[in-house]
Coordinates of C-alpha atoms (C1' of nucleotides) in Angstrom, one line a residue:
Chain A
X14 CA 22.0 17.9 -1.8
X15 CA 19.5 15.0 -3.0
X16 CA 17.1 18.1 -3.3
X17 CA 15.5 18.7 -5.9
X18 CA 15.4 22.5 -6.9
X19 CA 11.5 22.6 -8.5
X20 CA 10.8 26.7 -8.0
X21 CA 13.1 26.6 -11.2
X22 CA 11.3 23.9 -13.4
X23 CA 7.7 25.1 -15.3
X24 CA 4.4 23.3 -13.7
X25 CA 4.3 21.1 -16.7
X26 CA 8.0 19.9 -16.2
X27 CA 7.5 19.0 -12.8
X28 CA 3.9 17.2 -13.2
X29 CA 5.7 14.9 -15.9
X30 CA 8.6 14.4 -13.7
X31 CA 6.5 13.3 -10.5
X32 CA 4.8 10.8 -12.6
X33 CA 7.9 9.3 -14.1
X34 CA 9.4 9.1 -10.5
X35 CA 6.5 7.3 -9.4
X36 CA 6.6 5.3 -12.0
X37 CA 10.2 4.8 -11.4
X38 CA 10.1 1.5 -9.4
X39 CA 10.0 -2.1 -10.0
X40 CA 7.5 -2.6 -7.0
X41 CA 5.3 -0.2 -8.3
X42 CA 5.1 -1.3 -11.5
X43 CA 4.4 -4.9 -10.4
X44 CA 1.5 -3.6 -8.0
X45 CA 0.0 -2.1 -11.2
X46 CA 0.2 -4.7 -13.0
X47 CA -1.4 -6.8 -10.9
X48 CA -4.1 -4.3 -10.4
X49 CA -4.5 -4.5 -13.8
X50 CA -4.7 -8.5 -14.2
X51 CA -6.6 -9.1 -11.1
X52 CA -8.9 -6.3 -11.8
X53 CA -11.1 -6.1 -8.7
X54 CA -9.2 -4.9 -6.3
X55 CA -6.3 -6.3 -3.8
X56 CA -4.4 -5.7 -0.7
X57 CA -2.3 -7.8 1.3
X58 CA -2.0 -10.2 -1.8
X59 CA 0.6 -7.8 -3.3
X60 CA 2.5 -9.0 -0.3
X61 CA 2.5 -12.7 -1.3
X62 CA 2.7 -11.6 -5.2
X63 CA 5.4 -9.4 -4.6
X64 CA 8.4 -10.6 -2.5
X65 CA 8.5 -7.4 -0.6
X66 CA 7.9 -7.5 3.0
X67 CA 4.1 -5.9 4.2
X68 CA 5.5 -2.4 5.5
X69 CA 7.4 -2.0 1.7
X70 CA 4.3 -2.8 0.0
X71 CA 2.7 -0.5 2.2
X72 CA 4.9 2.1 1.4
X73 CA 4.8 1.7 -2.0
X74 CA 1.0 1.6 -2.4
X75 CA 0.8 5.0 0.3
X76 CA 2.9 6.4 -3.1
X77 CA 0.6 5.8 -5.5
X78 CA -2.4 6.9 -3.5
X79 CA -0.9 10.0 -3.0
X80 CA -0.3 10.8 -7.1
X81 CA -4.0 9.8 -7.1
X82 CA -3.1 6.7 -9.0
X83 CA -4.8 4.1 -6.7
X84 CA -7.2 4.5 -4.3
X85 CA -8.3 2.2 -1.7
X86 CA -11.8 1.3 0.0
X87 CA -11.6 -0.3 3.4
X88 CA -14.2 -3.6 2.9
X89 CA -14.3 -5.0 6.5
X90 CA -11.0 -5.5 7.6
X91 CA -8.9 -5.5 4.7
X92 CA -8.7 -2.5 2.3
X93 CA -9.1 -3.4 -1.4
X94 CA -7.3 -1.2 -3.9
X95 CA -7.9 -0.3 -6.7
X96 CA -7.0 2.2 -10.2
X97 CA -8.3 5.7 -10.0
X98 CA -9.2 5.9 -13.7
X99 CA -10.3 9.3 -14.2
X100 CA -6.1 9.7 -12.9
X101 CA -5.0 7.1 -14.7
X102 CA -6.5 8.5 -17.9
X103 CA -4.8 12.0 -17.5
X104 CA -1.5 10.3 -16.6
X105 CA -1.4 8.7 -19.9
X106 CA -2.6 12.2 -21.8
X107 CA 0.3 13.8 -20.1
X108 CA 3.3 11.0 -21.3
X109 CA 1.5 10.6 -24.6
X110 CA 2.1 14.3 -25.1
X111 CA 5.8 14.4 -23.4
X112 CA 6.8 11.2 -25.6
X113 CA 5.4 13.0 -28.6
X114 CA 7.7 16.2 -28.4
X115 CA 10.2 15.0 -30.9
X116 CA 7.9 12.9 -33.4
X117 CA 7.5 16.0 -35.7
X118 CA 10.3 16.3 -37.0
X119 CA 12.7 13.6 -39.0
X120 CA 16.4 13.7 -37.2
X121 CA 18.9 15.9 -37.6
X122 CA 21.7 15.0 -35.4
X123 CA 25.4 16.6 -35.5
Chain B
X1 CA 18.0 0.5 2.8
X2 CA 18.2 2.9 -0.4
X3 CA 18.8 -0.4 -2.6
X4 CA 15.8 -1.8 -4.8
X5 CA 15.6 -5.3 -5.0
X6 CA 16.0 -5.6 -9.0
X7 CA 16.1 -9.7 -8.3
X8 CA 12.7 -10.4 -7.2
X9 CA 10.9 -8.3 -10.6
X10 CA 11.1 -8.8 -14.4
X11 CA 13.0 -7.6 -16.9
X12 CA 10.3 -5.7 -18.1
X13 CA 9.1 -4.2 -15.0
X14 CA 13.1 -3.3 -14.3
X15 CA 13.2 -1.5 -17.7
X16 CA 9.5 0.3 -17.3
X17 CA 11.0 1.5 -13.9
X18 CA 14.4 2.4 -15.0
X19 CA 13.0 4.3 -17.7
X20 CA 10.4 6.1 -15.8
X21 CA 13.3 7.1 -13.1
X22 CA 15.6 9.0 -15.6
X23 CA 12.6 10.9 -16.4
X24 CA 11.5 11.3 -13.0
X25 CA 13.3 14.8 -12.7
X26 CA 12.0 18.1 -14.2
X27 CA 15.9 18.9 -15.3
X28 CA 15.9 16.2 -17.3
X29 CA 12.7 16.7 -18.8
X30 CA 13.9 20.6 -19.3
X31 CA 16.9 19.1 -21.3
X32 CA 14.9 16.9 -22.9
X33 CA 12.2 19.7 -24.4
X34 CA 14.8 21.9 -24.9
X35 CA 16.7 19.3 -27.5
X36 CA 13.4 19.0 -29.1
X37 CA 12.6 22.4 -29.7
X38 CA 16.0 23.1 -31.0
X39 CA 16.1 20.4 -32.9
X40 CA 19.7 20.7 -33.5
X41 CA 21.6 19.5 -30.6
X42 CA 23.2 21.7 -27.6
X43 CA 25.4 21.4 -25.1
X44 CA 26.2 24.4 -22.4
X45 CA 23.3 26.0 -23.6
X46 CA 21.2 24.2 -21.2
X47 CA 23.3 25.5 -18.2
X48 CA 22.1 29.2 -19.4
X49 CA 18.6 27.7 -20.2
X50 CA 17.8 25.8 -17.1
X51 CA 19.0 27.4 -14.1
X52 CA 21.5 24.7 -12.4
X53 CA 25.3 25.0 -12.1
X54 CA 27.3 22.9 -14.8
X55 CA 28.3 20.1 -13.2
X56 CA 24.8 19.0 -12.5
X57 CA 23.8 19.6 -15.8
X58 CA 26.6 17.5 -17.3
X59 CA 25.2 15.1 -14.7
X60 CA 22.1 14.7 -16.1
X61 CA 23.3 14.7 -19.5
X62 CA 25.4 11.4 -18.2
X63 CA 22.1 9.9 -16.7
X64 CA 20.3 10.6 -20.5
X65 CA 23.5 9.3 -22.5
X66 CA 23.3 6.1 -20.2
X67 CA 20.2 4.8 -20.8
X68 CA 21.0 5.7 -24.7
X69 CA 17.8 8.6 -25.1
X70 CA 20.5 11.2 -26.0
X71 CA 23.9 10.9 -27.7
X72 CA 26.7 13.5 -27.5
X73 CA 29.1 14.3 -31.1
X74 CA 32.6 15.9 -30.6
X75 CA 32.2 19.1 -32.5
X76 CA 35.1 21.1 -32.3
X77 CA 35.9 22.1 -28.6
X78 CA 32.2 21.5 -27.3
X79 CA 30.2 18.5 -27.6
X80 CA 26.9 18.6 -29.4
X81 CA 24.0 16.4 -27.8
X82 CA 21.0 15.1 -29.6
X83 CA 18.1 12.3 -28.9
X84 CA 19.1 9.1 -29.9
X85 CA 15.9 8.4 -32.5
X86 CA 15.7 5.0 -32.1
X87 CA 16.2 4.5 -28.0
X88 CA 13.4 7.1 -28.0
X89 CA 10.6 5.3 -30.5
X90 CA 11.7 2.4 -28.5
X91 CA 11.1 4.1 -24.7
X92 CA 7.7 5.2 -26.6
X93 CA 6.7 1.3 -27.3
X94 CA 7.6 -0.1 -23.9
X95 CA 5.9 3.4 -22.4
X96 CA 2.5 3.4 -24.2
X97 CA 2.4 -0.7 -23.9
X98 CA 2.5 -0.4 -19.9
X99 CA 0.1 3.0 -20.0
X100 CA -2.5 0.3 -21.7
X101 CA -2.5 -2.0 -19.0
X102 CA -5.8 -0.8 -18.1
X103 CA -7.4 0.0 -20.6
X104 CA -9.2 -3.3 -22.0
X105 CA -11.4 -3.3 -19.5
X106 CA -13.7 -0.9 -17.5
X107 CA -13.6 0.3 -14.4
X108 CA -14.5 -2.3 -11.4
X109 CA -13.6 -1.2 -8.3
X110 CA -14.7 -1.3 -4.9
Chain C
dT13 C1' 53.6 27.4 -25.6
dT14 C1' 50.1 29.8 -23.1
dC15 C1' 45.4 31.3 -22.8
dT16 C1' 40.6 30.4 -23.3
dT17 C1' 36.6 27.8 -23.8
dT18 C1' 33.9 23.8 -23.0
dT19 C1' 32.7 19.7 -20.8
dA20 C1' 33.7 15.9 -17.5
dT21 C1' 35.1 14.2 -13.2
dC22 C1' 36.1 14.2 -8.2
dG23 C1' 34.9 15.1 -3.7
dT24 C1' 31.6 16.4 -0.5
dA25 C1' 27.3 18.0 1.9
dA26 C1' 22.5 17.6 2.3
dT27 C1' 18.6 15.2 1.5
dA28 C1' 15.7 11.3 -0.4
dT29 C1' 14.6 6.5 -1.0
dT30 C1' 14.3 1.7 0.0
dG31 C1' 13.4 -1.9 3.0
dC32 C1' 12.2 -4.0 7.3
dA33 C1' 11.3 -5.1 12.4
dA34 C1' 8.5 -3.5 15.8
dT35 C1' 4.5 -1.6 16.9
dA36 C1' 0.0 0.6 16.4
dT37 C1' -4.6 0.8 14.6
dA38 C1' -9.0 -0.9 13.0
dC39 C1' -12.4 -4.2 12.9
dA40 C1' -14.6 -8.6 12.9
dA41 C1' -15.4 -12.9 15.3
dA42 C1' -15.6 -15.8 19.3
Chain D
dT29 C1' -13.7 -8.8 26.4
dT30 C1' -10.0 -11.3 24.1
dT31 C1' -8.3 -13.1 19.8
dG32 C1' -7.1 -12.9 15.2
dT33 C1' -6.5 -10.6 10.8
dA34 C1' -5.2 -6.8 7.8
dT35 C1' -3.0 -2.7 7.1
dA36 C1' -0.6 1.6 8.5
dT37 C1' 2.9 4.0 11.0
dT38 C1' 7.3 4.6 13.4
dG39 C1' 12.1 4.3 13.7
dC40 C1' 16.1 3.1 11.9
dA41 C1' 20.1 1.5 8.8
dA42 C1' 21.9 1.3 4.3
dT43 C1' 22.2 3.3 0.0
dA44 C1' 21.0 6.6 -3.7
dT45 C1' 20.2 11.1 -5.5
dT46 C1' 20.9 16.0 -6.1
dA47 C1' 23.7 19.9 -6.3
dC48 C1' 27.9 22.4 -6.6
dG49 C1' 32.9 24.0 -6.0
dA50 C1' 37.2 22.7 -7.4
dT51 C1' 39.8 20.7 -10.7
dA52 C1' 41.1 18.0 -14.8
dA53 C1' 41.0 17.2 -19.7
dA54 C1' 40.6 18.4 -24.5
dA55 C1' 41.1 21.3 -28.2
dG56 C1' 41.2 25.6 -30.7
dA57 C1' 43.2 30.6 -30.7
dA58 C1' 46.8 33.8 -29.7

DNA sequence: TTCTTTTATCGTAATATTGCAATATACAAA
DNA sequence: TTTGTATATTGCAATATTACGATAAAAGAA
């Protein structure tokens, strides 16, 4: 039904999984890492970086605002973006801990 | 139009996202704590466990096998599913290296 | 062989996502 | 005010995803 049925998944499960699915697009990932390289912030820049036309990019960055990932000051007429670190930090504490659920024991497959 | 535009990114940014989408739903997550915590692989034990009907359970599984994080043995008349060791230390490199994007640096923002 | 169990696949319905053109909004400059 | 620039929102088309009932396939048990 392209619904996703969350009442029967723990908090935890679904945090992890809304990070991931955020996570989960090229376009997204590129607007990161250009965050990251560029440091100071950016807006319609991602537009020209990215070959994505301005609504997409739009779209994409409205996603990550609303995890908490980016946030974005307006600076005259532009709005510069930039990483939310305090969210950034607690996203990677949360897939540090998710990765690390099979690394105590050696495997022991059938 | 429902399509992502794989052309225009990286290979890397196209693995980082395809990753991050097969984990960007709780079931699969469940499935993939459950395996962990049983150590010893299941297979229609995660219909009981999680609460979703077996079809969509064996769908998911699909989506894990694909990618190569899980990896299903014959074992008499049910099939026995367990991670796939090395796909996983190597989802954990390509995860933990993009989570450190930021990090080299403090925060400037605007 | 037939029955049973287990898992995969097919088909379908409902909803979500992606992408963009058109348009709206906000604000600064002339 | 009008003009230009930057970004958001709306509306829509195309495709993807999620979920499940029905059914198929595989293999052991009776």
């Amino acid at each position: 039904m392209g619904v996703t049925k969350s009442e029967i998944f723990s908090q935890s499960q679904n945090d992890i999984a809304q990070i991931a699915k955020v996570l989960g697009h090229p376009a997204r990932i590129a607007i990161l890492e250009h965050i990251a390289k560029v440091k100071t912030c950016i807006c319609g820049d991602l537009v020209n970086e990215i070959g994505l036309a301005q609504p997409t990019i739009s779209q994409h960055l409205k996603e990550l605002k609303n995890i908490g990932i980016l946030k974005g000051n307006i600076e005259g007429t532009s709005i510069c973006y930039c990483l939310n670190n305090e969210k950034w930090e607690e996203i990677k504490i949360v897939l540090h801990q998710f990765l690390n659920i099979f690394s105590n024991t050696s495997s022991n497959c059938c």
